[in-house]
Coordinates of C-alpha atoms and ligand atoms in Angstrom, one line a residue:
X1 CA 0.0 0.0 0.0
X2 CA 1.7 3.1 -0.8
X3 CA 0.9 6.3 1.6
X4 CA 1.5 8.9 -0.5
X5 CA -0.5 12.4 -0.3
X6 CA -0.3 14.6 -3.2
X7 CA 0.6 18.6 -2.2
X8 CA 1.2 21.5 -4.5
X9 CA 3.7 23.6 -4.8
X10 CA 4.4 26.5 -2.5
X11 CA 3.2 30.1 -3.7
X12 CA 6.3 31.4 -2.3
X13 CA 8.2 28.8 -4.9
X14 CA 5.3 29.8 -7.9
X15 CA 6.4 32.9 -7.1
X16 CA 10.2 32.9 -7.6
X17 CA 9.1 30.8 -10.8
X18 CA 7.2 33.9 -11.9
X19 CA 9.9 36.3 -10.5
X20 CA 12.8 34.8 -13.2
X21 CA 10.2 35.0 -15.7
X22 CA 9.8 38.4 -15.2
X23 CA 13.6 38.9 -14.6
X24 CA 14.1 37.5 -18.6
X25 CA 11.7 39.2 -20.1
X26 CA 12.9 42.8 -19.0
X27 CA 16.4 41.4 -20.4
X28 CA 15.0 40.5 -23.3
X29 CA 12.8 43.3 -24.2
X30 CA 16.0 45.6 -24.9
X31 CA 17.0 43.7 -27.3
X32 CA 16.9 44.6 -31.0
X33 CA 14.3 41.9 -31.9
X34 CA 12.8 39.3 -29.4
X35 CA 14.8 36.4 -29.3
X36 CA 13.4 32.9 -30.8
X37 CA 12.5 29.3 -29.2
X38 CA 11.8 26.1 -30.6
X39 CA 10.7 23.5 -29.0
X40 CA 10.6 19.4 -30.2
X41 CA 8.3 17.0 -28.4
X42 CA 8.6 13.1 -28.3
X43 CA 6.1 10.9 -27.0
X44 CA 2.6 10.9 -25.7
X45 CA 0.1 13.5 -25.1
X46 CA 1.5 14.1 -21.3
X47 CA 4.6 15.2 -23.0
X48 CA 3.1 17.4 -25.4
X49 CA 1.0 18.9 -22.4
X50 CA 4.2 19.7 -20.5
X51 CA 5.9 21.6 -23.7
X52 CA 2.8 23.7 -23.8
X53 CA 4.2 24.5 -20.4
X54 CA 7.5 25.3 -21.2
X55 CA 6.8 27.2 -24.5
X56 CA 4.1 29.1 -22.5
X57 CA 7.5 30.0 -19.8
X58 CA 9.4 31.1 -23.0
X59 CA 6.6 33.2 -24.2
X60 CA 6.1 35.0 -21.2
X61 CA 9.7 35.5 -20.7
X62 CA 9.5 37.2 -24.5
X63 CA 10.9 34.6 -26.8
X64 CA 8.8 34.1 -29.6
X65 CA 7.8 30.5 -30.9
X66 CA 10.0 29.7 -34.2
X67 CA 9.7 26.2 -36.4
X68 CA 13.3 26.1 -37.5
X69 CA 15.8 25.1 -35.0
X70 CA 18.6 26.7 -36.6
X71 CA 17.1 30.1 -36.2
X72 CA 16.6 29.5 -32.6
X73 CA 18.3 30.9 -29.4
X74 CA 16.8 28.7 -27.1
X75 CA 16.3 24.8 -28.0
X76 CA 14.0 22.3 -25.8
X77 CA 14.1 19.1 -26.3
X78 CA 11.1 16.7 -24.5
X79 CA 12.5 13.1 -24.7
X80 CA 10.7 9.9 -24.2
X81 CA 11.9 6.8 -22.8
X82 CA 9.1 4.1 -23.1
X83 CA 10.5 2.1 -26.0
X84 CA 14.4 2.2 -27.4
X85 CA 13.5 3.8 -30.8
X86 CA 12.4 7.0 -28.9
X87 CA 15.6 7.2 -27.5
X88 CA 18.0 6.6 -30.5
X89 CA 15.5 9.5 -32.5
X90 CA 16.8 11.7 -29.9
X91 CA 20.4 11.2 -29.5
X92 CA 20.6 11.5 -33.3
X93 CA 18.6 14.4 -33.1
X94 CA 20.7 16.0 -30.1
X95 CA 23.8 15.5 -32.6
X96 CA 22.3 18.3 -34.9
X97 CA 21.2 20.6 -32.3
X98 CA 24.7 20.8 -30.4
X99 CA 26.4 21.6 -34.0
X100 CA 23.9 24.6 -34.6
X101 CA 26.5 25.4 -31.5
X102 CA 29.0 25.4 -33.4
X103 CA 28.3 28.4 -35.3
X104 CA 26.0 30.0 -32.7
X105 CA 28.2 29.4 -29.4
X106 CA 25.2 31.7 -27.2
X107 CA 22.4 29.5 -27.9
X108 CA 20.8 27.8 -25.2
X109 CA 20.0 24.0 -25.5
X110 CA 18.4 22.1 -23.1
X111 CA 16.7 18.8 -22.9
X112 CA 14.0 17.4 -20.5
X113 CA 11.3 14.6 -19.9
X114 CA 11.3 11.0 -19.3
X115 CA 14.3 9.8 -21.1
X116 CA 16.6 12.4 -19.4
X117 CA 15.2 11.9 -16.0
X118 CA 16.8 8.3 -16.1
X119 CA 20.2 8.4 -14.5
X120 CA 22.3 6.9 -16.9
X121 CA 21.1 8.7 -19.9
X122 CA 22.0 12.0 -17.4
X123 CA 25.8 10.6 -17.5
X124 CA 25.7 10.0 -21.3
X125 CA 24.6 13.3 -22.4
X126 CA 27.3 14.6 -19.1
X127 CA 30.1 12.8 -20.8
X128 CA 29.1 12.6 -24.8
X129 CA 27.2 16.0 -25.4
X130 CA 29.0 19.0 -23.9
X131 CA 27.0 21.4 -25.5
X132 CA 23.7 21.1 -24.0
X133 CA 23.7 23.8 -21.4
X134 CA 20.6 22.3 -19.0
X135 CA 19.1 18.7 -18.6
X136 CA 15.8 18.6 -16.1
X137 CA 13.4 15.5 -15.1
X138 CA 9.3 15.3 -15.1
X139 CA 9.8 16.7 -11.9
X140 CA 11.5 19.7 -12.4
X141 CA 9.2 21.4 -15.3
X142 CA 7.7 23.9 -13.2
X143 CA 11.8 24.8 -11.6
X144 CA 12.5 25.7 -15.9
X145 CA 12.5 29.8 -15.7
X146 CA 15.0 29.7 -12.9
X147 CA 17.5 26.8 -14.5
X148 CA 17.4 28.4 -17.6
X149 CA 17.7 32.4 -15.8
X150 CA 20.9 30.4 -13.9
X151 CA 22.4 29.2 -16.7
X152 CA 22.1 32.5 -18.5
X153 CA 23.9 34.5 -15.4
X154 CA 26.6 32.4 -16.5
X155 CA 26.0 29.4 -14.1
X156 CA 27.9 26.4 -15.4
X157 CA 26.0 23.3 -17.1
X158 CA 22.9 22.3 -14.9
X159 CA 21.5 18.6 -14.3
X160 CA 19.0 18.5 -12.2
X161 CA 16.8 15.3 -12.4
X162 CA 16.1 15.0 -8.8
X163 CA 13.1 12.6 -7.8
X164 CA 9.5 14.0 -5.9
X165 CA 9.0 12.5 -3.1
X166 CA 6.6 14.6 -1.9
X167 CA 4.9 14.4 -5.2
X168 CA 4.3 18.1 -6.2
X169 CA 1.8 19.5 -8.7
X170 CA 3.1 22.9 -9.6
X171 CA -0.7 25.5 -10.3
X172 CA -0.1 28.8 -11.7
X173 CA 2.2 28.8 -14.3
X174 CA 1.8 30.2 -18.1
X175 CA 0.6 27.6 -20.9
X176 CA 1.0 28.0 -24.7
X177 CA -1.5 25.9 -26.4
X178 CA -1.7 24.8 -30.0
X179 CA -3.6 27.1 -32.1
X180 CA -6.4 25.1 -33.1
X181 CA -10.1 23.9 -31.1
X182 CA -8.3 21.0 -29.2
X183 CA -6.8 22.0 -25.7
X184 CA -5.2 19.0 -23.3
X185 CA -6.1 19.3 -20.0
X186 CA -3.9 17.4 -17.5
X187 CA -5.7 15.9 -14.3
X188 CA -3.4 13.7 -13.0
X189 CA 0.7 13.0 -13.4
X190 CA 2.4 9.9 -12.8
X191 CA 1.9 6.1 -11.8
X192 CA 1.2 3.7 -9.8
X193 CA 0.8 0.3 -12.0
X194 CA 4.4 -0.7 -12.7
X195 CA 3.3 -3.0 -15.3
X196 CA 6.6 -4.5 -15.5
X197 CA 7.7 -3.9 -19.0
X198 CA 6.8 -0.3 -18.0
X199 CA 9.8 2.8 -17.4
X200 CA 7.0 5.5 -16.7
X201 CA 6.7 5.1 -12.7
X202 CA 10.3 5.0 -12.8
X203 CA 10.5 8.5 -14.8
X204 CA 7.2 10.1 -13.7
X205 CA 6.9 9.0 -10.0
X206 CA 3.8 8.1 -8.3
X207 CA 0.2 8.9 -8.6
X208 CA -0.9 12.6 -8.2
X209 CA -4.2 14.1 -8.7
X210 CA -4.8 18.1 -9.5
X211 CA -7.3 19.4 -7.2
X212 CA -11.2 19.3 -9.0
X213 CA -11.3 22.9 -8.3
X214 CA -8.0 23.4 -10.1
X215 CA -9.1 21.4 -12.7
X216 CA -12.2 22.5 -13.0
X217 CA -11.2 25.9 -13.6
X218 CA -9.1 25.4 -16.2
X219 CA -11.8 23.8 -18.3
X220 CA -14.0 26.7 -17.8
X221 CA -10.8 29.0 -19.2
X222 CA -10.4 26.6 -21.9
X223 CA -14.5 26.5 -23.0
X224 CA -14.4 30.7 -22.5
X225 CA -11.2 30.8 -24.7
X226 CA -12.9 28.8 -27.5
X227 CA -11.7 25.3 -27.5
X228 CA -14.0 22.7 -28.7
X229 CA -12.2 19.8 -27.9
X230 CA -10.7 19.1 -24.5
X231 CA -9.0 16.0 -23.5
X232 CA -8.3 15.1 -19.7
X233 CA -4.7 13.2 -19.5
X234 CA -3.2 10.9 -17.1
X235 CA -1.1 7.7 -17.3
X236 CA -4.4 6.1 -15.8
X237 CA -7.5 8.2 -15.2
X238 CA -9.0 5.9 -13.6
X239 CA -7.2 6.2 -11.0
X240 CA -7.5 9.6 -10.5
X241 CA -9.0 10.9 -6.7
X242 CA -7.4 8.3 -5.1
X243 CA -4.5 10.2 -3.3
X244 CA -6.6 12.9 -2.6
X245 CA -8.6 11.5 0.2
X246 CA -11.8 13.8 -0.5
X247 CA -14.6 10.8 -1.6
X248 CA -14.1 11.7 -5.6
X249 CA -13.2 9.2 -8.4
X250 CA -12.6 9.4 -12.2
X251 CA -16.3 9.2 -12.8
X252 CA -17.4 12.0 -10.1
X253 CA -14.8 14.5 -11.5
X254 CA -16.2 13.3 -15.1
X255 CA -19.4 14.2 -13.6
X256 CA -18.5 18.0 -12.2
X257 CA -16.8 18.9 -15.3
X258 CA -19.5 17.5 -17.3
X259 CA -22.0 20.4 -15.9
X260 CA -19.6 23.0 -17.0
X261 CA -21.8 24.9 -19.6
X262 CA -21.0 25.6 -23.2
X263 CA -20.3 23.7 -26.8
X264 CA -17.3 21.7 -26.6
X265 CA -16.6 18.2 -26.0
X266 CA -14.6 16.1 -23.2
X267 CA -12.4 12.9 -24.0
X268 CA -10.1 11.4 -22.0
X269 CA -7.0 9.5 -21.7
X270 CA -6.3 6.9 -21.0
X271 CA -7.5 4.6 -18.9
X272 CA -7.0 1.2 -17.6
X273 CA -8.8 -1.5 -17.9
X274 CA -8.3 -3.2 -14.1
X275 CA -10.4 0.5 -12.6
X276 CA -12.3 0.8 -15.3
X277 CA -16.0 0.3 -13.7
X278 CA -19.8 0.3 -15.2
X279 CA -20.6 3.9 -12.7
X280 CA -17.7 5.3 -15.3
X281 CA -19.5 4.3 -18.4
X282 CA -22.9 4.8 -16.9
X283 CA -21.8 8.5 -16.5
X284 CA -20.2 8.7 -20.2
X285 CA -22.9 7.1 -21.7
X286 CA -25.3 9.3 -19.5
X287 CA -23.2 12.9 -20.1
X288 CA -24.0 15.5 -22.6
X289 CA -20.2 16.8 -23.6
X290 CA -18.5 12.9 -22.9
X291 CA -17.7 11.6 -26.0
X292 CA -17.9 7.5 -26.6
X293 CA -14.6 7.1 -26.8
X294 CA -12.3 4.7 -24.8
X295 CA -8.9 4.1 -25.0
X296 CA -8.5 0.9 -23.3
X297 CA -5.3 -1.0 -23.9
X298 CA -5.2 -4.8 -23.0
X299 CA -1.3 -5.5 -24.4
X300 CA -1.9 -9.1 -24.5
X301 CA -4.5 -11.4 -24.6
X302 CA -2.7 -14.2 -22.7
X303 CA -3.3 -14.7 -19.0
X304 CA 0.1 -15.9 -18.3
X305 CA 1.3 -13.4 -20.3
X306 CA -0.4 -10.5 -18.4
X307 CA 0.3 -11.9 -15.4
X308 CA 3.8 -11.7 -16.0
X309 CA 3.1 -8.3 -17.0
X310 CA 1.4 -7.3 -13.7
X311 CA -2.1 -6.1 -15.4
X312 CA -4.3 -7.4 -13.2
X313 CA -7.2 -8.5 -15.3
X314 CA -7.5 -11.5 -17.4
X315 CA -8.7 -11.9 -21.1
X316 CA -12.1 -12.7 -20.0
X317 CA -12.4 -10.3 -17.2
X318 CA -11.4 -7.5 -20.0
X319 CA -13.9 -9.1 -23.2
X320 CA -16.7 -8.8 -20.2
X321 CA -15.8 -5.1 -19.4
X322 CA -15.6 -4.1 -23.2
X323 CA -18.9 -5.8 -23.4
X324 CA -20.4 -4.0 -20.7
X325 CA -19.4 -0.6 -22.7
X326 CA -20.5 -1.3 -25.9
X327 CA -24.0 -1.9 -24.0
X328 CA -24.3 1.4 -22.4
X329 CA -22.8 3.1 -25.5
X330 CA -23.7 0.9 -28.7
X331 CA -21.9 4.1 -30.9
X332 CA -18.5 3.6 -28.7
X333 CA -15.4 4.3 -30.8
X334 CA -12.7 1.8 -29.2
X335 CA -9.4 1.3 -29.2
X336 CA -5.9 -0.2 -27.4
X337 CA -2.6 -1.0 -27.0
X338 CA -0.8 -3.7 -27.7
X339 CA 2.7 -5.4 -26.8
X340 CA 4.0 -8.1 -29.1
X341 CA 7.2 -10.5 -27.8
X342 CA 7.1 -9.5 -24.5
X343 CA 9.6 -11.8 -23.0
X344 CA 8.4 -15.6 -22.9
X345 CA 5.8 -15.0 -25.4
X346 CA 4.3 -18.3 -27.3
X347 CA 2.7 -18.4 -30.2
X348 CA -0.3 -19.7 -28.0
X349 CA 0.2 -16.9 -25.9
X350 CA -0.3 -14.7 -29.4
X351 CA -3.0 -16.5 -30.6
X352 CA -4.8 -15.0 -27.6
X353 CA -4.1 -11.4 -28.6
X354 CA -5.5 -12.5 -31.9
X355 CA -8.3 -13.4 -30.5
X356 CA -8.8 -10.6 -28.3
X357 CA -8.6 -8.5 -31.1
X358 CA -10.9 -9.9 -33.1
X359 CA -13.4 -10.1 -30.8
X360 CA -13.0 -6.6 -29.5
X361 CA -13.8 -5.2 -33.0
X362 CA -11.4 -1.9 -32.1
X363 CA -11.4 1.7 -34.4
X364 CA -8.0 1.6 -34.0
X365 CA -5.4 0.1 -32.4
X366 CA -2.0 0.9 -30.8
X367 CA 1.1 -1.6 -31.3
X368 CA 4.3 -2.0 -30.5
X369 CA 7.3 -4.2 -30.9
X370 CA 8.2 -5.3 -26.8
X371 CA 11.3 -2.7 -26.1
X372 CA 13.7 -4.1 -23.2
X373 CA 14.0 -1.0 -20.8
X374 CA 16.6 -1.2 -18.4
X375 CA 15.3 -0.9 -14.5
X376 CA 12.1 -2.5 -14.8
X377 CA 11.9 -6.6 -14.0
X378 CA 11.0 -7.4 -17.8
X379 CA 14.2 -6.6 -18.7
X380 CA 15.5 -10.0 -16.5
X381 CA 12.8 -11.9 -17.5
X382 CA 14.5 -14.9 -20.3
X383 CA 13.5 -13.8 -23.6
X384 CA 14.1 -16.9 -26.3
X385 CA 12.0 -15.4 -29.1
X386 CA 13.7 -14.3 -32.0
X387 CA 13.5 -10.8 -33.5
X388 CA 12.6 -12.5 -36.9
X389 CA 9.3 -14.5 -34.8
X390 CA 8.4 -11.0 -33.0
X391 CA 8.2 -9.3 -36.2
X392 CA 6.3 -12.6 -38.1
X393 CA 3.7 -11.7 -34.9
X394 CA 3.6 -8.2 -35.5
X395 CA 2.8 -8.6 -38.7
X396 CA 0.2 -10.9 -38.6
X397 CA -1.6 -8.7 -35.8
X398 CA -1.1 -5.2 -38.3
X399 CA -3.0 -7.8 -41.6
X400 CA -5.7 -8.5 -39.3
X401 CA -6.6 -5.2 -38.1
X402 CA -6.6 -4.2 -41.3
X403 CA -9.3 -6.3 -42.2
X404 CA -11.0 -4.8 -39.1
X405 CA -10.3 -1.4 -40.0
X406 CA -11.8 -1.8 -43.1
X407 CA -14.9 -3.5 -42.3
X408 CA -15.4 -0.8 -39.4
X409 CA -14.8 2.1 -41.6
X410 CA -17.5 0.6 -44.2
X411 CA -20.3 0.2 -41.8
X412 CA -20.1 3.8 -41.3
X413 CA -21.7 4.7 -45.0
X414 CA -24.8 6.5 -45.1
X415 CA -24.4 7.2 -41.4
X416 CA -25.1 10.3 -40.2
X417 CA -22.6 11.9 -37.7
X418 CA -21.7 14.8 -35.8
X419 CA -17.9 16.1 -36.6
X420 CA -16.4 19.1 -35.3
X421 CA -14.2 21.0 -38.6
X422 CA -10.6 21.3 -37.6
X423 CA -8.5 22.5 -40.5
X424 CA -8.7 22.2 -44.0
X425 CA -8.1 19.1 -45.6
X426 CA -4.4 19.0 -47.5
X427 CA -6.0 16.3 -50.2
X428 CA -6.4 15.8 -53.6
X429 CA -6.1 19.6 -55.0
X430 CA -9.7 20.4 -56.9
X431 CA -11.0 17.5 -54.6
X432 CA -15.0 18.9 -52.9
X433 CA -13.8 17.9 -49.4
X434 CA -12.2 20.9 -48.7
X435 CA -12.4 20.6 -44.3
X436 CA -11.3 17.7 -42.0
X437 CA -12.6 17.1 -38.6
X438 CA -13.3 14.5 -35.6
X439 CA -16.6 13.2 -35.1
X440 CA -17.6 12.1 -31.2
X441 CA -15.5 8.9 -31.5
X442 CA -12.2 10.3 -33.0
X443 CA -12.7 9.1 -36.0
X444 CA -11.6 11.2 -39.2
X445 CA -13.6 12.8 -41.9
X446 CA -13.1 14.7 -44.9
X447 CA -16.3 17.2 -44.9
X448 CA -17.6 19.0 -48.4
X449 CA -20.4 21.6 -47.5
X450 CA -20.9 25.4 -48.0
X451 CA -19.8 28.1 -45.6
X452 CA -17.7 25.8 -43.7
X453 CA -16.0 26.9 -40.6
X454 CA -13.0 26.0 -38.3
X455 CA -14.6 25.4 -35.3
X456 CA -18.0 24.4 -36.2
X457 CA -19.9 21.4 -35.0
X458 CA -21.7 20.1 -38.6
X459 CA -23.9 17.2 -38.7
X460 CA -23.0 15.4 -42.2
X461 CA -24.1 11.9 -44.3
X462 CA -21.2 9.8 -44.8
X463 CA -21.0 8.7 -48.3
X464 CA -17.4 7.4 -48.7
X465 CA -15.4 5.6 -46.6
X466 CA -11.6 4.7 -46.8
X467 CA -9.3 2.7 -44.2
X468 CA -8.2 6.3 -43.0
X469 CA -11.2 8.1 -43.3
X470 CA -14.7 8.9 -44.1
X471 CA -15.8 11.5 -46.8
X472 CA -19.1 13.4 -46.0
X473 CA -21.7 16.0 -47.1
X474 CA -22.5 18.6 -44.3
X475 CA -26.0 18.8 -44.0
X476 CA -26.5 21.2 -41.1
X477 CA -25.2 22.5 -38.1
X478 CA -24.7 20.5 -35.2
X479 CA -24.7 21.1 -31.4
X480 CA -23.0 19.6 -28.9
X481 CA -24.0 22.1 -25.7
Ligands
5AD501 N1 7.9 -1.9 -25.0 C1 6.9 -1.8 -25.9 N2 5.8 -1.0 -25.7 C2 5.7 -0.4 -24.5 N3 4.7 0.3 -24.0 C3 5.0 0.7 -22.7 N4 6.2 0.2 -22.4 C4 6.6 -0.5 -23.5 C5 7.8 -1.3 -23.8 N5 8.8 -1.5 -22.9 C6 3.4 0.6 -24.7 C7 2.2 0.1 -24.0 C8 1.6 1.3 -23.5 C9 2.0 2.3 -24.5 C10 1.8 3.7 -24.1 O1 3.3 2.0 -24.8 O2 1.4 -0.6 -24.9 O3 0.2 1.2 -23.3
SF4_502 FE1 3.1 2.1 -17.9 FE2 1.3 0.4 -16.9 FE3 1.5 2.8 -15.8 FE4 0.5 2.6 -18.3 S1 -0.4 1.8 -16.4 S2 2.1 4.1 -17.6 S3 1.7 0.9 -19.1 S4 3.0 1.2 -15.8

């Protein structure tokens, strides 16, 4: 049983936070022209949530947002470290960065995130790239504007990947969203499963929930400021409360922020499948902005297999919850995740993902190729599979969710659906469907219609479909208030 009792931040830290911010941007606002930042993100959606962070640091501090790195005076880099290939993307990337230095000697670069909070990828970049000028864990995010005000005073290079544990959520500092309707709205950080193939408890520490009021708040901002499309993140939402001690699940905050007035919708992500319970779909299939959408990975469809994994659910117990959604929400839009050759892994063993997958009938799913991560106990579990038999399994799994895909995709024509218009579609030049958007489930359409807007909620008849996407004819407005 872990004790563990979430706190925030200090105001009088928040404060100092604020303080360097302000410190920078007088600096920078005599200078000739405001100085540029770019910003790369690896990884999931919690990663891209936390870069909103940072950028909206820089932005405050006056540096202005640029999309080539070259032209940049300050570089972030947010690093992942759940599979291998991440890693290798980075280092190779990191190579390019540090020889802008070369030229540029003044520029800032600085990595963060998973990857870097791992101490032996600390001592790699220490000893192999001397020109990165700051390297900071998960856990040091909200600590950025006075690292990088340090380091500018002429401190020398900083590493600071220090753990939490008093498990701090930092409230109060500037965000820089994506342009666009879709906002992420973090609820919760870290977690608690150590599924054992897993680095992220390792890199992100333990469970900790934002406050509802916190939360809450921030969703109202988001709805006044014009996004459409929120999503609520967390390793495991369903999880979320739990520290807090104050009588509140996933399904009670889904609840609150569902009365939160206005057009927009709420997803969420993503979830697991072991606290997933019928009150939560009950209240999704019940809500008026909850889409019917889960994200519910299973990663293998062998009981031995996710026992060794640490998942706590079997196949059946997991087919029986999937069940139970698609009968409160017959329209649900599901997907998952899915680890092939996790160590020990029998072709019987895979035949039971098959199976699983089959039978689940997902929109989409999620798979990988088991990556050995050093620190957690899959790495010393005896692994006789060969690469060449992993792959053989992959590929089989990718042919028949293709099959799936397509069939799902098809049963969508003639359908009539609400989508919310994005962008423009970059198609077929000349083609009619000149908008692309999301309907409820996630799912992608190409939209032709007059007087079409970014932003609007259309209902529209599907009347092609494709394995990516559907093609259809607005033929109204719709609501989703
Ligand atoms: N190897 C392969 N895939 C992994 N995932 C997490 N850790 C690993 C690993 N070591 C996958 C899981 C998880 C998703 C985010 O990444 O499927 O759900
Ligand atoms: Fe990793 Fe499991 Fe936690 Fe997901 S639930 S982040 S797979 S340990």
């Amino acid at each position: 049983m872990i004790d563990f009792t979430s706190r925030q931040v200090s105001k009088t830290d928040i404060a100092h936070q604020l303080d360097c911010i302000e410190q920078l941007s007088r600096r920078n606002a005599l200078r000739p022209e405001p100085p540029r930042f770019y910003c790369q993100t690896f990884g999931c959606q919690q990663n891209e949530a936390d870069t909103e962070r940072i950028a909206g640091m820089l932005a405050q501090m006056g540096y202005v947002r640029t999309q080539d790195a070259v032209q940049a005076d300050v570089i972030v880099v947010n690093t992942c470290a759940v599979r291998e290939h991440a890693e290798k993307r980075v280092f190779g990337i990191m190579g390019q960065y540090t020889h802008i230095k070369e030229t540029r000697p003044d520029i800032t670069i600085c990595m963060c995130g998973c990857m870097v909070q791992q101490e032996h990828i600390a001592e790699k970049i220490k000893k192999s790239y001397p020109r990165v000028d700051i390297v900071f864990g998960t856990h040091m995010l909200w600590r950025f504007p006075e690292l990088l005000l340090r380091r500018l005073n002429g401190s020398k290079r900083i590493f600071d990947i220090s753990g939490d544990p008093k498990g701090e959520i930092a409230e109060g500092l500037p965000v820089q969203r994506d342009e666009g309707c879709h906002a992420w709205l973090s609820i919760m950080y870290g977690c608690n499963n150590f599924c054992t193939y897993c680095i992220v408890p390792y890199v992100r520490g333990r469970e900790r929930s934002r406050q509802p009021e916190d939360i809450e708040a921030e969703l109202r901002q988001l709805v006044a400021a014009g996004y459409k499309d929120i999503t609520l993140l967390g390793q495991n939402v369903n999880s979320y409360g739990k520290d807090l001690n104050i009588g509140m699940d996933f399904a009670d905050l889904l609840t609150r922020l569902d009365a939160v007035p206005g057009e927009y919708r709420l997803r969420f992500m993503t979830s697991h499948p072991k606290d997933a319970s019928k009150k939560l779909f009950a209240v999704m299939a019940g809500g008026k902005h909850i889409c019917h959408q889960l994200h519910l990975p299973f990663q293998s469809g062998s009981d031995a297999v996710l026992k060794k994994m640490n998942r706590g659910y079997t196949k059946q117990s997991y087919l029986a919850l999937i069940e139970q959604a698609r009968s409160d929400m017959p329209d649900l839009v599901l997907s998952s995740d899915i680890i092939v050759g996790f160590p020990g892994e029998t072709e019987e063993d895979f035949q039971g993902t098959l199976d699983v997958v089959r039978q689940g009938q997902y929109d989409q799913l999620y798979t990988f190729l088991y990556s050995r991560r050093s620190g957690t106990p899959a790495a010393d579990m005896p692994d006789d599979t060969t690469a060449q038999e992993k792959q053989d399994r992959f590929n089989r799994l990718l042919q028949l969710q293709e099959t799936i895909n397509q069939q799902r995709q098809a049963a969508y024509q003639d359908r009539q659906l609400t989508v919310l218009i994005d962008g423009l579609s970059n198609g077929k030049q000349g083609s009619e469907y000149t908008h692309c958007g999301r309907t409820d489930g996630g799912l992608l359409v190409l939209v032709r219609g007059k007087n079409l807007n970014i932003g609007d909620f259309v209902d529209v008849i599907i009347e092609q479909t494709s394995l990516r996407a559907l093609y259809g004819r607005e033929i109204g407005k719709g609501y989703h208030g």
